[in-house]
Coordinates of C-alpha atoms (C1' of nucleotides) in Angstrom, one line a residue:
Chain G
M1 CA 9.6 -51.0 -22.9
R2 CA 12.0 -48.1 -23.0
R3 CA 12.4 -46.6 -19.6
D4 CA 13.6 -43.2 -18.6
I5 CA 15.8 -42.7 -15.5
F6 CA 14.1 -39.4 -14.7
Q7 CA 10.8 -41.1 -14.5
A8 CA 12.3 -44.0 -12.6
I9 CA 13.6 -41.7 -9.8
A10 CA 10.4 -39.6 -9.8
D11 CA 8.6 -42.0 -7.3
P12 CA 9.6 -41.5 -3.6
T13 CA 9.3 -45.3 -2.9
R14 CA 11.8 -46.0 -5.8
R15 CA 14.2 -43.4 -4.4
A16 CA 13.9 -45.2 -1.1
I17 CA 14.6 -48.5 -2.7
I18 CA 17.7 -47.0 -4.4
A19 CA 19.0 -45.8 -1.0
L20 CA 18.3 -49.2 0.5
I21 CA 20.3 -51.2 -2.0
A22 CA 23.0 -48.6 -2.6
L23 CA 25.3 -50.3 0.0
Q24 CA 24.3 -53.9 -0.3
A25 CA 22.2 -56.1 -2.6
L26 CA 18.8 -57.1 -1.2
T27 CA 16.0 -59.5 -2.1
P28 CA 12.5 -58.2 -2.9
N29 CA 11.2 -59.6 0.4
A30 CA 14.0 -57.9 2.4
I31 CA 13.2 -54.6 0.6
A32 CA 9.5 -54.9 1.2
E33 CA 10.0 -55.3 5.0
H34 CA 11.1 -51.6 5.0
F35 CA 7.8 -50.5 3.6
Q36 CA 4.2 -50.9 4.4
T37 CA 3.5 -52.3 1.0
S38 CA 3.3 -55.8 -0.6
R39 CA 6.3 -57.5 -2.0
Q40 CA 4.6 -57.5 -5.4
A41 CA 4.4 -53.7 -5.4
V42 CA 8.1 -53.6 -4.6
S43 CA 8.7 -56.1 -7.4
K44 CA 6.9 -53.8 -9.8
H45 CA 9.2 -50.9 -8.8
L46 CA 12.2 -53.2 -9.2
R47 CA 11.0 -54.0 -12.6
V48 CA 11.0 -50.3 -13.6
L49 CA 14.4 -49.8 -12.0
T50 CA 15.7 -52.8 -13.9
E51 CA 14.2 -51.7 -17.2
C52 CA 16.2 -48.5 -17.1
E53 CA 19.2 -50.4 -15.9
L54 CA 19.4 -48.6 -12.6
V55 CA 19.5 -52.0 -10.8
T56 CA 20.7 -55.5 -11.7
Q57 CA 19.7 -58.9 -10.6
Q58 CA 21.9 -61.7 -9.2
Q59 CA 20.2 -65.0 -8.8
H60 CA 21.1 -67.2 -5.8
G61 CA 19.1 -70.3 -5.7
R62 CA 15.5 -69.2 -5.5
E63 CA 16.5 -65.8 -4.2
I64 CA 17.2 -62.8 -6.4
H65 CA 19.4 -60.1 -5.1
Y66 CA 19.0 -56.7 -6.5
S67 CA 21.9 -54.2 -6.5
L68 CA 22.2 -50.6 -7.6
Q69 CA 24.1 -49.6 -10.7
L70 CA 25.6 -46.5 -9.3
E71 CA 27.2 -45.3 -12.5
R72 CA 23.8 -45.0 -14.1
L73 CA 23.1 -42.1 -11.8
Q74 CA 25.7 -40.2 -13.7
E75 CA 23.1 -39.7 -16.4
V76 CA 21.2 -37.4 -14.0
D77 CA 24.5 -35.9 -12.9
H78 CA 25.3 -35.2 -16.6
W79 CA 22.0 -33.5 -17.2
L80 CA 22.4 -31.5 -14.1
S81 CA 25.9 -30.4 -15.1
Q82 CA 24.8 -28.0 -17.8
Y83 CA 22.8 -26.1 -15.1
R84 CA 25.6 -26.4 -12.6
N85 CA 27.8 -24.5 -15.0
L86 CA 25.1 -21.8 -15.2
W87 CA 24.7 -21.4 -11.5
E88 CA 28.5 -21.4 -11.0
T89 CA 28.8 -18.8 -13.7
R90 CA 26.2 -16.8 -11.9
F91 CA 28.4 -16.9 -8.8
T92 CA 31.5 -16.0 -10.8
Q93 CA 29.7 -13.0 -12.3
L94 CA 28.6 -12.0 -8.8
D95 CA 32.3 -12.3 -7.6
Q96 CA 33.3 -10.0 -10.5
V97 CA 30.7 -7.4 -9.5
L98 CA 32.0 -7.6 -6.0
S99 CA 35.7 -7.2 -7.0
T100 CA 34.9 -4.4 -9.4
L101 CA 33.2 -2.5 -6.5
K102 CA 36.2 -3.3 -4.4
N103 CA 38.5 -1.8 -7.0
Q104 CA 36.4 1.3 -7.4
K105 CA 36.7 1.9 -3.7
K106 CA 40.5 2.1 -3.9
Chain J
M1 CA -0.8 -28.9 -4.0
R2 CA 2.5 -29.9 -2.8
R3 CA 4.8 -30.7 -5.7
D4 CA 8.0 -32.7 -5.9
I5 CA 10.9 -31.5 -8.0
F6 CA 11.8 -35.1 -9.0
Q7 CA 8.2 -35.5 -10.4
A8 CA 8.5 -32.2 -12.1
I9 CA 11.7 -33.1 -14.0
A10 CA 10.3 -36.6 -14.9
D11 CA 8.5 -35.3 -18.0
P12 CA 10.7 -34.8 -21.0
T13 CA 8.6 -31.7 -22.2
R14 CA 9.2 -30.0 -18.9
R15 CA 12.9 -30.7 -19.1
A16 CA 12.8 -29.1 -22.5
I17 CA 10.9 -26.1 -21.1
I18 CA 13.6 -25.9 -18.3
A19 CA 16.3 -25.9 -21.0
L20 CA 14.5 -23.2 -23.0
I21 CA 14.0 -20.7 -20.2
A22 CA 17.4 -21.3 -18.5
L23 CA 19.0 -18.5 -20.3
Q24 CA 16.2 -16.1 -20.8
A25 CA 12.6 -15.7 -19.5
L26 CA 9.9 -16.6 -22.0
T27 CA 6.1 -16.3 -22.4
P28 CA 3.9 -19.4 -22.6
N29 CA 3.2 -18.6 -26.3
A30 CA 6.9 -18.2 -27.0
I31 CA 7.6 -21.5 -25.3
A32 CA 4.7 -23.3 -27.1
E33 CA 6.2 -22.4 -30.5
H34 CA 9.0 -24.7 -29.8
F35 CA 6.7 -27.7 -29.3
Q36 CA 4.0 -29.4 -31.3
T37 CA 1.5 -28.9 -28.5
S38 CA -1.1 -26.3 -27.5
R39 CA -0.3 -23.3 -25.4
Q40 CA -2.6 -24.6 -22.7
A41 CA -0.6 -27.8 -22.4
V42 CA 2.5 -25.7 -21.9
S43 CA 0.7 -23.7 -19.3
K44 CA -0.1 -26.8 -17.4
H45 CA 3.5 -27.8 -17.4
L46 CA 4.5 -24.3 -16.3
R47 CA 2.0 -24.7 -13.4
V48 CA 3.7 -27.8 -12.2
L49 CA 7.1 -26.2 -12.4
T50 CA 5.7 -23.1 -10.6
E51 CA 4.2 -25.3 -7.9
C52 CA 7.6 -26.8 -7.0
E53 CA 9.2 -23.3 -7.4
L54 CA 11.4 -24.4 -10.3
V55 CA 10.1 -21.3 -12.2
T56 CA 8.9 -17.8 -11.3
Q57 CA 6.6 -15.4 -13.1
Q58 CA 7.1 -11.8 -14.0
Q59 CA 4.1 -9.9 -15.3
H60 CA 4.7 -7.4 -18.1
G61 CA 1.4 -5.9 -19.2
R62 CA -0.7 -8.8 -20.4
E63 CA 2.4 -10.9 -20.9
I64 CA 3.8 -13.2 -18.3
H65 CA 7.4 -14.1 -18.5
Y66 CA 8.6 -17.4 -16.9
S67 CA 12.1 -17.8 -15.7
L68 CA 14.1 -20.7 -14.2
Q69 CA 15.0 -20.8 -10.6
L70 CA 18.4 -22.3 -11.1
E71 CA 19.2 -22.8 -7.5
R72 CA 16.1 -25.1 -7.0
L73 CA 18.0 -27.7 -9.2
Q74 CA 20.5 -27.9 -6.3
E75 CA 17.9 -30.0 -4.5
V76 CA 18.5 -32.7 -7.2
D77 CA 22.2 -32.1 -6.9
H78 CA 22.1 -32.6 -3.2
W79 CA 20.2 -35.9 -3.5
L80 CA 22.7 -37.0 -6.0
S81 CA 25.7 -36.1 -4.0
Q82 CA 25.2 -39.0 -1.5
Y83 CA 25.7 -41.3 -4.4
R84 CA 28.4 -39.3 -6.0
N85 CA 30.4 -39.9 -2.8
L86 CA 29.8 -43.6 -3.2
W87 CA 31.0 -43.8 -6.9
E88 CA 33.9 -41.7 -6.1
T89 CA 34.8 -43.9 -3.1
R90 CA 34.4 -46.9 -5.4
F91 CA 37.1 -45.4 -7.7
T92 CA 39.2 -44.6 -4.7
Q93 CA 39.0 -48.2 -3.5
L94 CA 40.0 -49.4 -7.0
D95 CA 42.9 -47.0 -7.0
Q96 CA 44.0 -48.6 -3.7
V97 CA 43.7 -52.1 -5.0
L98 CA 45.8 -51.1 -8.1
S99 CA 48.5 -49.4 -6.0
T100 CA 48.6 -52.4 -3.6
L101 CA 49.1 -54.7 -6.6
K102 CA 51.8 -52.4 -7.8
N103 CA 53.6 -52.5 -4.5
Q104 CA 53.4 -56.2 -4.3
K105 CA 55.1 -56.4 -7.7
K106 CA 58.2 -54.5 -6.4
Chain V
dT1 C1' 7.8 -87.3 -1.9
dA2 C1' 5.0 -83.5 0.2
dT3 C1' 5.3 -79.0 1.8
dT4 C1' 7.0 -74.5 2.4
dT5 C1' 9.3 -70.4 0.5
dG6 C1' 10.7 -66.8 -2.8
dC7 C1' 9.6 -65.0 -6.8
dG8 C1' 7.5 -63.0 -11.3
dA9 C1' 3.3 -62.3 -14.1
dA10 C1' -1.4 -61.4 -14.9
dA11 C1' -5.8 -59.3 -13.9
dC12 C1' -8.0 -55.7 -11.9
dC13 C1' -8.9 -50.9 -9.8
dG14 C1' -9.0 -46.1 -8.4
dA15 C1' -6.1 -42.0 -8.9
dT16 C1' -3.2 -39.3 -11.6
dT17 C1' -1.1 -37.6 -15.8
dG18 C1' -0.7 -35.1 -20.1
dG19 C1' -3.2 -33.8 -23.6
dT20 C1' -7.4 -31.5 -25.8
dT21 C1' -11.3 -27.9 -26.5
dG22 C1' -13.9 -24.1 -24.9
dC23 C1' -14.4 -20.6 -22.1
dA24 C1' -13.7 -15.8 -19.3
dC25 C1' -11.1 -11.9 -18.5
dA26 C1' -7.6 -8.5 -18.7
dT27 C1' -4.5 -5.6 -21.6
dA28 C1' -3.1 -3.6 -26.1
dA29 C1' -4.2 -2.0 -30.5
dA30 C1' -7.5 -0.2 -34.2
Chain C
dT1 C1' -15.3 2.1 -28.4
dT2 C1' -14.5 -2.0 -30.8
dT3 C1' -11.3 -5.6 -31.9
dA4 C1' -7.4 -8.5 -31.4
dT5 C1' -4.1 -10.7 -28.3
dG6 C1' -2.1 -13.2 -24.2
dT7 C1' -3.3 -15.6 -20.5
dG8 C1' -5.4 -18.9 -16.8
dC9 C1' -8.9 -22.1 -15.7
dA10 C1' -12.4 -25.8 -16.0
dA11 C1' -14.2 -29.8 -18.2
dC12 C1' -13.3 -33.7 -20.4
dC13 C1' -10.7 -37.9 -22.1
dA14 C1' -7.6 -41.9 -23.1
dA15 C1' -3.4 -43.6 -21.2
dT16 C1' -0.4 -44.6 -17.4
dC17 C1' 0.7 -45.4 -12.5
dG18 C1' 1.0 -47.6 -8.1
dG19 C1' -1.3 -50.5 -5.6
dT20 C1' -3.8 -55.0 -4.6
dT21 C1' -5.1 -60.1 -5.0
dT22 C1' -4.5 -64.3 -7.2
dC23 C1' -2.0 -67.5 -9.5
dG24 C1' 1.9 -70.7 -11.3
dC25 C1' 6.5 -72.3 -10.9
dA26 C1' 11.1 -73.4 -9.4
dA27 C1' 14.0 -74.2 -5.4
dA28 C1' 14.7 -75.3 -0.5
dT29 C1' 13.1 -78.0 3.3
dA30 C1' 10.6 -81.7 6.1

DNA sequence: TATTTGCGAAACCGATTGGTTGCACATAAA
DNA sequence: TTTATGTGCAACCAATCGGTTTCGCAAATA
């Protein structure tokens, strides 16, 4: 199934999981300990995150360590960048208004 | 109802609406013309966007113009910034590794 | 070998989602 | 005044979501 990263980060639990594994890879059980939910529910979230390649798996014996693919978040950053330009332009325009007013005073 | 901005931008149609009204305010009818969906469906999306204060309404006679609240997107930007630090740190660390190798060569 | 542990997958369930159609109600135009 | 237009809202519906419980299987442990 084709997954969308925006839909993946829409769920607060999934954002919490992302925060958890940002610094170190964790197993589903280790992640589930941080929530009042079952390991299976966490596994379903990890499945969604895996499907949009936000996390990857490393198998160690019977344990599976999930780690965050930080660079995938740049897709969100890229989407945001078009609007970042806009709001920075807005500030630039405000600056221009202010400096125009300043010059008129002189 | 309390709305979440991440859930608001999860839907592709809503992201398209955001892109449409980023530059100029539009009416529901004008927005609906860009999609193969009913005006009422667009209205429901606008309701979601309004509830999380991503858009605001300006009434002009019987028309209602919806415009984007650009600065609300900074909430996403802020969430992203913690990870942006991480991926920039990662590059910095890579740079350090490279320069260490370079120095060892000398 | 027998048992425990870590995991994914499947079946199920209530709540939510995104769409529709059909209204009611203002405002603008004839 | 009568008619047309722009809109929000409610009712309905199939699909999806996020959770649970139950299961099967491979790997570690006794």
